C-alpha cells in the first residue's frame, strides 16, 4: 500500500504538466488515456476550480484526513469520473458526507469511492437525486456503521441493496419516495439496530421484508401510506423495541398483528384512521410499555383489548371518538406495576358527562402520581343535551383549557428523549367541560345508565369500593352479582 502511494505520487509529479495533446483530437482516445494514467488528485486539496466536487477535510495532507465534507456543485458527474478512485488519496477517511447542491448532480451511490475507504464509518449523501440503490451498492464495506441517505429521490430498493455490511448499525432512508419494500432488500446486516424509513411513499410491505433484521431495535415507518399491518410483514423482528407507525393510513388492527414482536416496548400508532381494533390485536406484546393511539377514529375501546399487555404503563387515546370508557378497560394499565407510575391520556374525546366516568374522580383522588393526576384532570366531557341539568349549563360557559393539550411535558413519560411530537388535532368543542371541575354528585346519571351500571357492578356510589376491591385484585363482587342475576333470570 505504502509503495503504491509512492508510485502514485511519482506519477503525479511526472504528470504535473498536462500530457501533450495529440494532434488527433478524437474523444475516445483522450478519455482512454485519462483513465489509464489518472492525474493524481488529493480529494481534500482540489485546486482545479472547474472540479464538480470540492471536499473540506480536517487535514489537507495526503492520507491524513479522517473527515471529509464534500460538496457537489454541478451535474454530469458519472460513475466513471476520475474523482472517485482519487478517494484513495485519503484512505483514512472515517466520516464522509456528500452535500448535493444542484438537481441531478449526484444520481448514484459513488461505489468507486466507498470501496477505497477501508476505515469508513459514517457515510451521508443528502439532497442528491439518487433514484435506485443497486445490489451491494456499498461494496460490502466491513467498517461502515451508519449510512444516511435522507432527502434523495430513491424510489427503488433492489434485492440486496443493503447487504453484507457487517458493522452497519444505523440506516436512514427518510424523506425519499420508496413505495414498496421487497424481500431481501436488507440482507446479512447482523448489526443493524436502527432503520428509519419515515416520510416515504410506502404502501406495500411484502411479507418477510424485514425477515433478516433479527437484531433491529428501532423501526420508523411514520408518514407513509401503509394501510395494513400483518404478522407476516413484521416477521423476523424479534428484537424490535420501538415501532413507529404514526401518520399512516391504517384503518384497523387485526388479531395478532404484532405477535412476532416479542420484545416490543413502544408501539406508536397515532394519527392513522383506525376505527377498529380486534380483541387480540395486541396479543403477544408481553413487554409493551407504551401504546399510543391518539388522533384515530376509535369510537370504542373494549375491555379485553389490553388484557394481553401486562406491562403497559403509558396508554394514549387522546383525540379519538370515544364517548365513554370504563375503568375495566384501563385497569391493566393503572394497576399493572405499582412500582412504576403509569398514565392514561383520554382528553380530546367526546366523552359524555355521566356517572359512567365516576371512576375518574376516584382514580384521581387515589393516585400518588402527578402525571396521571394531571392527565385525568385534563379530561373533558360533553354534556348530554337531552338531560338539561342546570348546574351543568352554568359550567359550560367556562373557558376550556386547550392550551395545555398541546404543551404536555409529561407526555413522553416513558421516553423523554423521543424527538417525535405528535401533531394534535385539537378537538375544539365549545361544549366540552373539564370533567373534574364538575362535582361528582352533579354528574348526571340517567336511569338507563344507572340501570346498566347497577346490573354489572351495583350502585354507582359503590364505585369507590369497587375500585379499591379491584386494586387488591379481588374481582369477586361483580362475579357474585352476575351469578345472582343469572339465578334470578333462570
Ligand atoms: C485520427 O483518428 C481517426 C479515427 O480514429 C483516423 O481515421 C485518422 O486517420 C487519425 N488522424 C491522425 C492524423 O492520426
Ligand atoms: C459483495 O458480496 C456479494 C455476495 O457475496 C458479491 O456477489 C459481490 O461481488 C460483492 N461485491 C463487492 C464489491 O465486493
Ligand atoms: C443510531 O441511532 C440511535 C437512535 O437513533 C442513536 O442513539 C445512535 O447514536 C445512532 N448511532 C450512531 C452511530 O449514530
Ligand atoms: C406513490 O405510490 C403510489 C402507489 O401507492 C404511486 O401511484 C405513486 O406514483 C407513488 N409516487 C411516487 C412519487 O413514486
Ligand atoms: C436480541 O438481542 C439480544 C441482546 O441484544 C441478543 O443477545 C440476541 O441474540 C438477539 N436476538 C436475536 C434473535 O438476534
Coordinates of C-alpha atoms and ligand atoms in Angstrom, one line a residue:
X1 CA 0.0 0.0 0.0
X2 CA 2.8 2.4 1.0
X3 CA 4.7 1.6 -2.1
X4 CA 1.6 2.1 -4.2
X5 CA 1.2 5.6 -2.8
X6 CA 4.8 6.5 -3.5
X7 CA 4.4 5.2 -7.0
X8 CA 1.3 7.3 -7.4
X9 CA 3.0 10.4 -6.1
X10 CA 5.8 9.9 -8.6
X11 CA 3.3 9.5 -11.4
X12 CA 1.6 12.6 -10.1
X13 CA 4.7 14.7 -10.2
X14 CA 5.6 13.5 -13.7
X15 CA 2.2 14.5 -14.8
X16 CA 2.0 17.9 -13.2
X17 CA 2.4 19.2 -16.8
X18 CA -0.6 18.0 -18.7
X19 CA 0.1 15.3 -21.2
X20 CA 0.9 16.8 -24.5
X21 CA -2.2 16.7 -26.5
X22 CA -2.1 14.7 -29.6
X23 CA -2.9 16.2 -32.9
X24 CA -5.7 13.8 -33.4
X25 CA -8.3 15.1 -31.1
X26 CA -10.9 12.4 -31.1
X27 CA -12.7 12.0 -27.8
X28 CA -12.4 8.3 -27.1
X29 CA -8.7 8.3 -27.4
X30 CA -8.2 11.1 -24.9
X31 CA -10.7 9.5 -22.4
X32 CA -8.8 6.3 -22.6
X33 CA -5.5 7.9 -21.8
X34 CA -7.1 9.8 -19.0
X35 CA -8.2 6.7 -17.3
X36 CA -5.2 4.6 -17.9
X37 CA -3.0 7.2 -16.2
X38 CA -5.2 9.2 -13.9
X39 CA -4.0 12.6 -12.9
X40 CA -3.4 12.2 -9.2
X41 CA -5.9 14.2 -7.2
X42 CA -5.9 14.7 -3.4
X43 CA -9.6 14.9 -2.8
X44 CA -9.0 17.2 0.2
X45 CA -7.0 19.6 -1.8
X46 CA -8.7 20.0 -5.2
X47 CA -7.2 23.1 -6.8
X48 CA -9.0 22.8 -10.1
X49 CA -11.8 25.4 -9.9
X50 CA -13.7 23.5 -12.6
X51 CA -13.9 20.4 -10.4
X52 CA -17.5 19.3 -9.8
X53 CA -16.6 18.1 -6.3
X54 CA -14.9 20.0 -3.5
X55 CA -14.2 18.5 -0.2
X56 CA -13.4 20.2 3.1
X57 CA -11.4 18.0 5.3
X58 CA -9.8 18.1 8.8
X59 CA -6.5 17.8 7.1
X60 CA -5.3 18.6 3.5
X61 CA -2.3 16.4 3.8
X62 CA -2.3 13.1 1.9
X63 CA -3.8 10.2 3.8
X64 CA -4.3 12.3 7.0
X65 CA -7.9 13.4 6.7
X66 CA -10.5 11.5 8.8
X67 CA -13.5 13.7 8.0
X68 CA -14.5 15.0 4.6
X69 CA -17.4 17.2 3.8
X70 CA -17.8 17.1 0.0
X71 CA -20.0 19.5 -2.0
X72 CA -21.2 18.6 -5.4
X73 CA -22.0 21.7 -7.4
X74 CA -22.8 20.8 -10.9
X75 CA -24.4 18.0 -12.8
X76 CA -22.9 15.5 -15.2
X77 CA -20.7 13.5 -12.7
X78 CA -20.6 9.9 -13.9
X79 CA -19.8 6.7 -12.0
X80 CA -16.6 6.6 -14.0
X81 CA -15.4 10.1 -13.1
X82 CA -11.7 10.2 -12.1
X83 CA -12.7 11.8 -8.8
X84 CA -14.0 8.6 -7.3
X85 CA -10.8 6.5 -7.5
X86 CA -9.0 9.6 -6.2
X87 CA -10.5 8.9 -2.8
X88 CA -7.6 6.6 -2.3
X89 CA -5.6 9.7 -1.7
X90 CA -7.4 10.0 1.7
X91 CA -7.9 6.4 2.7
X92 CA -8.1 7.2 6.4
X93 CA -11.5 9.0 6.0
X94 CA -13.9 7.7 8.6
X95 CA -16.6 10.3 8.2
X96 CA -17.7 11.2 4.7
X97 CA -20.6 13.5 3.7
X98 CA -21.8 14.5 0.3
X99 CA -24.0 17.5 0.1
X100 CA -25.5 18.0 -3.3
X101 CA -26.3 21.5 -4.4
X102 CA -27.8 21.0 -7.8
X103 CA -30.5 18.7 -9.1
X104 CA -29.1 15.7 -10.9
X105 CA -25.6 16.4 -9.7
X106 CA -25.4 13.0 -8.0
X107 CA -27.7 10.2 -9.2
X108 CA -25.9 7.2 -7.9
X109 CA -24.0 5.8 -4.9
X110 CA -20.3 6.5 -5.5
X111 CA -19.2 2.9 -5.0
X112 CA -15.8 3.6 -6.5
X113 CA -15.0 6.0 -3.7
X114 CA -16.5 3.8 -1.0
X115 CA -14.6 0.8 -2.0
X116 CA -11.3 2.6 -1.4
X117 CA -12.1 3.8 2.1
X118 CA -11.1 1.0 4.4
X119 CA -11.8 3.0 7.6
X120 CA -15.2 4.5 6.6
X121 CA -17.6 4.5 9.5
X122 CA -20.1 7.2 8.6
X123 CA -21.5 7.9 5.1
X124 CA -24.1 10.5 4.3
X125 CA -25.5 11.6 1.0
X126 CA -28.2 14.3 1.2
X127 CA -30.2 16.2 -1.3
X128 CA -29.0 14.1 -4.2
X129 CA -31.2 12.6 -6.9
X130 CA -30.3 9.0 -6.3
X131 CA -33.3 7.0 -7.6
X132 CA -32.2 3.5 -7.2
X133 CA -29.9 1.5 -4.9
X134 CA -28.4 -1.4 -6.8
X135 CA -27.4 -4.6 -5.1
X136 CA -24.3 -4.4 -3.0
X137 CA -24.2 -0.6 -3.6
X138 CA -22.0 -0.1 -0.6
X139 CA -19.4 -2.6 -1.8
X140 CA -19.7 -4.9 1.2
X141 CA -17.9 -2.5 3.5
X142 CA -16.9 -4.2 6.7
X143 CA -16.4 -0.9 8.5
X144 CA -19.3 1.3 7.8
X145 CA -21.6 1.8 10.8
X146 CA -24.0 4.5 9.7
X147 CA -25.5 5.3 6.3
X148 CA -27.7 8.3 5.9
X149 CA -29.4 8.8 2.5
X150 CA -32.0 11.3 3.6
X151 CA -33.8 13.6 1.1
X152 CA -32.8 11.9 -2.1
X153 CA -35.3 10.6 -4.7
X154 CA -35.0 6.9 -4.0
X155 CA -38.0 5.0 -5.4
X156 CA -36.5 1.5 -5.8
X157 CA -34.7 -0.7 -3.4
X158 CA -33.3 -3.8 -5.1
X159 CA -32.8 -7.2 -3.6
X160 CA -29.6 -7.0 -1.6
X161 CA -29.4 -3.2 -1.8
X162 CA -28.2 -3.2 1.7
X163 CA -26.3 -6.3 2.2
X164 CA -23.1 -7.7 3.6
X165 CA -22.4 -4.7 5.8
X166 CA -21.2 -6.4 8.9
X167 CA -20.9 -3.3 11.1
X168 CA -23.9 -1.3 9.8
X169 CA -25.9 -0.3 12.8
X170 CA -27.9 2.8 11.7
X171 CA -29.6 3.3 8.4
X172 CA -31.7 6.3 7.5
X173 CA -33.7 6.5 4.3
X174 CA -36.0 9.2 5.5
X175 CA -37.6 11.7 3.0
X176 CA -37.4 9.6 -0.1
X177 CA -40.0 8.2 -2.5
X178 CA -39.8 4.5 -1.7
X179 CA -43.2 2.9 -2.3
X180 CA -42.6 -0.7 -1.7
X181 CA -40.3 -2.9 0.4
X182 CA -39.5 -6.3 -1.2
X183 CA -38.0 -9.2 0.5
X184 CA -34.2 -9.5 0.8
X185 CA -33.5 -5.8 0.3
X186 CA -32.0 -5.9 3.8
X187 CA -29.8 -8.9 3.9
X188 CA -27.0 -10.0 6.1
X189 CA -26.8 -7.0 8.3
X190 CA -26.1 -8.6 11.6
X191 CA -25.6 -5.3 13.5
X192 CA -28.5 -3.2 12.1
X193 CA -30.2 -1.7 15.1
X194 CA -31.9 1.4 13.8
X195 CA -33.8 1.6 10.5
X196 CA -35.6 4.8 9.5
X197 CA -38.0 4.9 6.6
X198 CA -40.0 8.0 7.6
X199 CA -41.7 10.2 5.1
X200 CA -41.6 7.9 2.1
X201 CA -44.4 6.7 -0.2
X202 CA -44.6 3.2 1.3
X203 CA -47.8 1.4 0.9
X204 CA -46.7 -2.1 0.2
X205 CA -44.6 -4.1 2.6
X206 CA -44.1 -7.6 1.3
X207 CA -44.3 -10.5 3.7
X208 CA -41.0 -11.1 5.2
X209 CA -39.4 -7.8 4.1
X210 CA -37.7 -7.4 7.5
X211 CA -37.1 -11.1 7.9
X212 CA -33.3 -10.8 8.2
X213 CA -33.3 -8.0 10.7
X214 CA -33.3 -10.1 13.9
X215 CA -31.3 -7.5 15.8
X216 CA -33.3 -4.4 14.8
X217 CA -34.2 -2.4 17.8
X218 CA -35.9 0.6 16.3
X219 CA -38.1 0.8 13.1
X220 CA -39.6 4.1 11.9
X221 CA -42.2 3.9 9.3
X222 CA -44.1 7.1 10.1
X223 CA -45.5 9.4 7.5
X224 CA -46.2 6.8 4.8
X225 CA -49.3 5.3 3.2
X226 CA -49.4 1.9 5.0
X227 CA -53.0 0.8 5.3
X228 CA -52.5 -2.8 6.6
X229 CA -50.1 -4.4 9.1
X230 CA -49.9 -8.1 9.4
X231 CA -47.9 -10.5 11.4
X232 CA -46.3 -11.8 8.2
X233 CA -44.9 -8.3 7.3
X234 CA -43.2 -8.0 10.6
X235 CA -41.8 -11.4 10.6
X236 CA -38.2 -11.7 12.0
X237 CA -38.2 -8.5 14.1
X238 CA -37.9 -10.5 17.3
X239 CA -35.7 -7.9 19.0
X240 CA -37.6 -4.8 18.0
X241 CA -38.2 -2.5 20.8
X242 CA -39.7 0.6 19.2
X243 CA -42.1 0.6 16.2
X244 CA -43.3 3.9 14.9
X245 CA -46.3 3.7 12.5
X246 CA -47.6 7.2 13.1
X247 CA -49.2 9.2 10.3
X248 CA -50.1 6.3 8.1
X249 CA -53.4 5.1 6.6
X250 CA -54.3 2.2 9.0
X251 CA -58.0 1.7 9.5
X252 CA -58.0 -1.4 11.6
X253 CA -55.6 -3.6 13.6
X254 CA -56.3 -7.3 13.1
X255 CA -55.7 -10.2 15.5
X256 CA -52.1 -10.9 16.5
X257 CA -50.7 -8.3 14.0
X258 CA -47.8 -7.6 16.3
X259 CA -47.3 -11.1 17.7
X260 CA -43.9 -11.5 16.0
X261 CA -42.6 -8.7 18.1
X262 CA -42.0 -10.4 21.4
X263 CA -39.6 -7.7 22.6
X264 CA -41.6 -4.6 21.6
X265 CA -41.7 -1.9 24.3
X266 CA -43.2 1.0 22.4
X267 CA -45.8 1.0 19.7
X268 CA -46.9 4.3 18.2
X269 CA -50.0 4.2 16.0
X270 CA -51.0 7.9 16.3
X271 CA -52.7 9.8 13.5
X272 CA -54.0 7.0 11.4
X273 CA -57.6 6.4 10.7
X274 CA -58.0 3.4 13.0
X275 CA -61.7 2.7 13.6
X276 CA -61.5 -0.9 14.8
X277 CA -59.1 -2.9 16.9
X278 CA -59.6 -6.7 17.1
X279 CA -59.8 -8.2 20.5
X280 CA -56.5 -9.9 20.3
X281 CA -54.8 -7.2 18.2
X282 CA -52.0 -6.7 20.7
X283 CA -51.7 -10.4 21.6
X284 CA -48.1 -11.4 22.2
X285 CA -46.9 -8.0 23.3
X286 CA -46.0 -9.1 26.7
X287 CA -43.3 -6.5 27.2
X288 CA -45.1 -3.5 25.7
X289 CA -44.8 -0.4 27.9
X290 CA -46.1 2.4 25.8
X291 CA -49.1 2.3 23.4
X292 CA -50.1 5.4 21.6
X293 CA -53.3 5.6 19.6
X294 CA -54.0 9.3 19.6
X295 CA -55.6 11.0 16.6
X296 CA -57.5 8.0 15.3
X297 CA -61.2 7.3 14.9
X298 CA -61.9 4.9 17.7
X299 CA -65.4 5.1 18.9
X300 CA -65.0 2.3 21.4
X301 CA -62.2 0.5 23.2
X302 CA -63.1 -2.8 24.5
X303 CA -62.3 -4.1 27.9
X304 CA -60.3 -7.1 26.6
X305 CA -58.0 -5.2 24.3
X306 CA -55.4 -4.6 26.9
X307 CA -55.8 -7.9 28.6
X308 CA -52.8 -9.3 26.7
X309 CA -50.5 -6.4 27.5
X310 CA -49.4 -6.9 31.1
X311 CA -46.6 -4.4 31.3
X312 CA -48.3 -1.3 29.8
X313 CA -47.5 1.9 31.6
X314 CA -48.4 4.5 29.0
X315 CA -51.7 4.5 27.1
X316 CA -52.6 7.4 24.9
X317 CA -56.1 7.5 23.5
X318 CA -56.3 11.3 23.0
X319 CA -58.3 12.8 20.2
X320 CA -60.4 9.8 19.2
X321 CA -64.2 9.5 19.1
X322 CA -64.7 7.7 22.4
X323 CA -68.0 8.6 24.1
X324 CA -67.2 6.6 27.2
X325 CA -64.6 4.5 28.7
X326 CA -64.8 2.2 31.7
X327 CA -62.4 1.6 34.5
X328 CA -62.2 -2.1 33.5
X329 CA -60.7 -1.1 30.1
X330 CA -57.8 0.8 31.6
X331 CA -57.4 -1.3 34.7
X332 CA -54.5 -3.4 33.3
X333 CA -52.5 -0.1 32.8
X334 CA -53.1 1.6 36.1
X335 CA -52.8 -1.5 38.2
X336 CA -50.1 -3.2 36.4
X337 CA -46.9 -2.5 38.4
X338 CA -47.2 -0.4 41.4
X339 CA -43.5 0.5 41.4
X340 CA -43.8 2.2 38.1
X341 CA -46.1 5.1 37.7
X342 CA -48.4 4.6 34.8
X343 CA -50.5 7.1 32.9
X344 CA -53.6 7.1 30.6
X345 CA -54.4 10.0 28.4
X346 CA -58.0 10.4 27.4
X347 CA -58.5 14.1 26.6
X348 CA -59.8 15.3 23.3
X349 CA -62.6 12.6 23.2
X350 CA -66.3 13.4 23.0
X351 CA -66.9 11.6 26.3
X352 CA -70.4 12.2 27.6
X353 CA -70.6 13.6 31.1
X354 CA -72.3 11.0 33.1
X355 CA -71.8 8.7 36.0
X356 CA -70.0 6.1 33.9
X357 CA -67.0 8.3 34.3
X358 CA -67.1 8.5 38.0
X359 CA -64.1 6.2 38.3
X360 CA -62.0 9.0 37.0
X361 CA -62.7 11.0 40.2
X362 CA -61.8 8.1 42.4
X363 CA -58.6 7.3 40.5
X364 CA -57.6 11.0 40.5
X365 CA -58.0 11.2 44.3
X366 CA -56.2 7.9 44.9
X367 CA -53.2 8.2 42.6
X368 CA -50.0 9.5 44.1
X369 CA -48.6 10.0 40.6
X370 CA -48.8 13.6 39.5
X371 CA -48.5 12.7 35.8
X372 CA -51.6 10.5 35.9
X373 CA -53.5 13.1 38.0
X374 CA -52.8 15.9 35.6
X375 CA -53.8 13.6 32.7
X376 CA -57.0 12.8 34.4
X377 CA -57.7 16.5 35.2
X378 CA -57.4 17.3 31.5
X379 CA -60.3 15.0 30.5
X380 CA -63.2 16.9 29.2
X381 CA -66.7 15.7 28.6
X382 CA -69.7 16.8 26.6
X383 CA -72.9 17.3 28.5
X384 CA -75.8 15.4 27.1
X385 CA -78.3 17.9 25.6
X386 CA -81.3 15.6 26.4
X387 CA -80.5 15.9 30.0
X388 CA -80.5 19.6 30.8
X389 CA -79.0 19.8 34.2
X390 CA -78.9 23.5 35.4
X391 CA -75.7 23.3 37.2
X392 CA -74.1 21.7 34.1
X393 CA -75.2 24.5 31.9
X394 CA -73.6 27.0 34.2
X395 CA -70.3 25.3 33.8
X396 CA -70.4 25.1 30.1
X397 CA -69.5 28.8 29.8
X398 CA -66.2 28.2 31.4
X399 CA -63.3 28.5 29.0
X400 CA -61.7 25.2 28.2
X401 CA -58.1 24.9 28.9
X402 CA -57.0 23.8 25.4
X403 CA -53.5 25.2 25.5
X404 CA -52.4 22.5 27.8
X405 CA -53.5 19.8 25.5
X406 CA -50.6 20.7 23.3
X407 CA -48.0 21.6 25.8
X408 CA -47.9 18.4 27.6
X409 CA -44.4 18.0 29.0
X410 CA -45.3 14.8 30.7
X411 CA -46.4 13.0 27.5
X412 CA -43.2 11.4 26.8
X413 CA -43.2 9.8 30.1
X414 CA -41.6 6.6 29.1
X415 CA -39.2 8.0 26.7
X416 CA -38.5 11.6 27.5
X417 CA -35.8 11.9 24.8
X418 CA -38.1 10.9 22.0
X419 CA -38.0 13.5 19.4
X420 CA -41.3 12.7 17.8
X421 CA -44.0 15.1 18.6
X422 CA -47.4 14.1 17.6
X423 CA -49.4 16.7 15.8
X424 CA -52.6 17.1 17.7
X425 CA -55.9 17.6 16.1
X426 CA -57.4 19.9 18.6
X427 CA -61.0 18.9 19.1
X428 CA -62.4 22.3 19.6
X429 CA -65.5 21.8 21.4
X430 CA -67.2 24.7 23.0
X431 CA -69.5 22.4 24.9
X432 CA -66.6 20.5 26.4
X433 CA -66.4 20.7 30.2
X434 CA -63.5 19.7 32.3
X435 CA -64.8 16.6 34.0
X436 CA -63.1 17.0 37.3
X437 CA -64.5 20.6 37.6
X438 CA -67.9 19.1 37.9
X439 CA -68.7 17.9 41.4
X440 CA -69.1 14.1 41.3
X441 CA -72.6 14.3 42.7
X442 CA -73.7 16.6 39.9
X443 CA -72.6 14.1 37.3
X444 CA -75.8 13.2 35.5
X445 CA -76.8 9.6 35.9
X446 CA -79.8 8.9 33.6
X447 CA -81.9 5.9 34.5
X448 CA -80.7 3.7 31.7
X449 CA -77.0 4.2 32.7
X450 CA -77.8 3.7 36.3
X451 CA -79.5 0.6 35.5
X452 CA -76.7 -0.8 33.3
X453 CA -74.2 0.1 35.9
X454 CA -76.3 -1.5 38.6
X455 CA -76.6 -4.6 36.5
X456 CA -73.0 -5.0 36.0
X457 CA -71.5 -3.6 39.2
X458 CA -74.0 -2.4 41.7
X459 CA -74.9 1.2 42.5
X460 CA -72.6 3.8 41.2
X461 CA -71.9 5.2 44.6
X462 CA -70.2 1.9 45.3
X463 CA -67.7 2.6 42.5
X464 CA -65.1 3.7 45.0
X465 CA -65.4 0.5 47.0
X466 CA -65.2 -1.4 43.7
X467 CA -62.1 0.4 42.6
X468 CA -60.5 -0.5 45.9
X469 CA -61.6 -4.0 45.6
X470 CA -60.1 -4.3 42.2
X471 CA -56.8 -2.7 43.2
X472 CA -56.5 -5.6 45.6
X473 CA -57.0 -8.0 42.8
X474 CA -60.4 -9.1 44.1
X475 CA -62.9 -9.5 41.4
X476 CA -65.5 -11.4 43.3
X477 CA -68.0 -8.7 43.7
X478 CA -69.2 -8.3 40.1
X479 CA -69.0 -12.1 39.6
X480 CA -71.2 -12.6 42.5
X481 CA -73.7 -10.1 41.2
X482 CA -73.7 -11.8 37.8
X483 CA -74.3 -15.1 39.4
X484 CA -77.1 -13.7 41.5
X485 CA -78.6 -12.1 38.4
X486 CA -78.3 -15.3 36.5
X487 CA -80.0 -17.2 39.3
X488 CA -82.8 -14.6 39.2
X489 CA -83.2 -14.8 35.4
X490 CA -83.2 -18.6 35.5
Ligands
LIG1 C1 -7.4 10.5 -36.3 O1 -8.3 9.4 -35.9 C2 -9.1 9.0 -36.9 C3 -10.1 8.0 -36.3 O2 -9.7 7.4 -35.2 C4 -8.3 8.4 -38.0 O3 -9.2 8.0 -39.1 C5 -7.4 9.4 -38.5 O4 -6.5 8.8 -39.5 C6 -6.5 9.9 -37.4 N1 -5.6 11.0 -37.9 C7 -4.4 11.2 -37.5 C8 -3.7 12.4 -38.0 O5 -3.8 10.4 -36.7
LIG2 C1 -20.4 -8.3 -2.3 O1 -20.8 -9.6 -1.9 C2 -21.6 -10.2 -2.9 C3 -22.1 -11.6 -2.4 O2 -21.1 -12.2 -1.6 C4 -20.8 -10.4 -4.2 O3 -21.6 -11.0 -5.2 C5 -20.3 -9.1 -4.7 O4 -19.5 -9.2 -5.8 C6 -19.6 -8.4 -3.6 N1 -19.3 -7.0 -4.0 C7 -18.1 -6.4 -3.8 C8 -17.9 -5.1 -4.4 O5 -17.2 -7.0 -3.2
LIG3 C1 -28.0 5.3 15.9 O1 -29.3 5.7 16.2 C2 -29.6 5.7 17.6 C3 -31.0 6.1 17.8 O2 -31.5 7.0 16.9 C4 -28.7 6.8 18.2 O3 -28.9 6.9 19.6 C5 -27.2 6.4 17.9 O4 -26.4 7.4 18.4 C6 -27.0 6.2 16.4 N1 -25.7 5.6 16.2 C7 -24.8 6.3 15.5 C8 -23.5 5.5 15.3 O5 -25.0 7.4 15.1
LIG4 C1 -46.5 6.7 -4.6 O1 -47.2 5.4 -4.5 C2 -48.3 5.4 -5.4 C3 -48.9 4.0 -5.2 O2 -49.1 3.7 -3.9 C4 -48.0 5.6 -6.8 O3 -49.1 5.6 -7.6 C5 -47.3 6.9 -6.9 O4 -46.8 7.1 -8.2 C6 -46.1 6.9 -6.0 N1 -45.4 8.2 -6.1 C7 -44.2 8.4 -6.4 C8 -43.7 9.7 -6.4 O5 -43.4 7.4 -6.5
LIG5 C1 -31.6 -9.9 20.6 O1 -30.8 -9.1 21.3 C2 -30.0 -9.7 22.3 C3 -29.3 -8.7 23.1 O2 -29.1 -7.5 22.4 C4 -29.1 -10.8 21.7 O3 -28.4 -11.4 22.7 C5 -30.0 -11.7 20.9 O4 -29.1 -12.6 20.2 C6 -30.8 -11.0 19.9 N1 -31.7 -12.0 19.3 C7 -31.6 -12.4 18.1 C8 -32.6 -13.3 17.6 O5 -30.7 -12.0 17.4

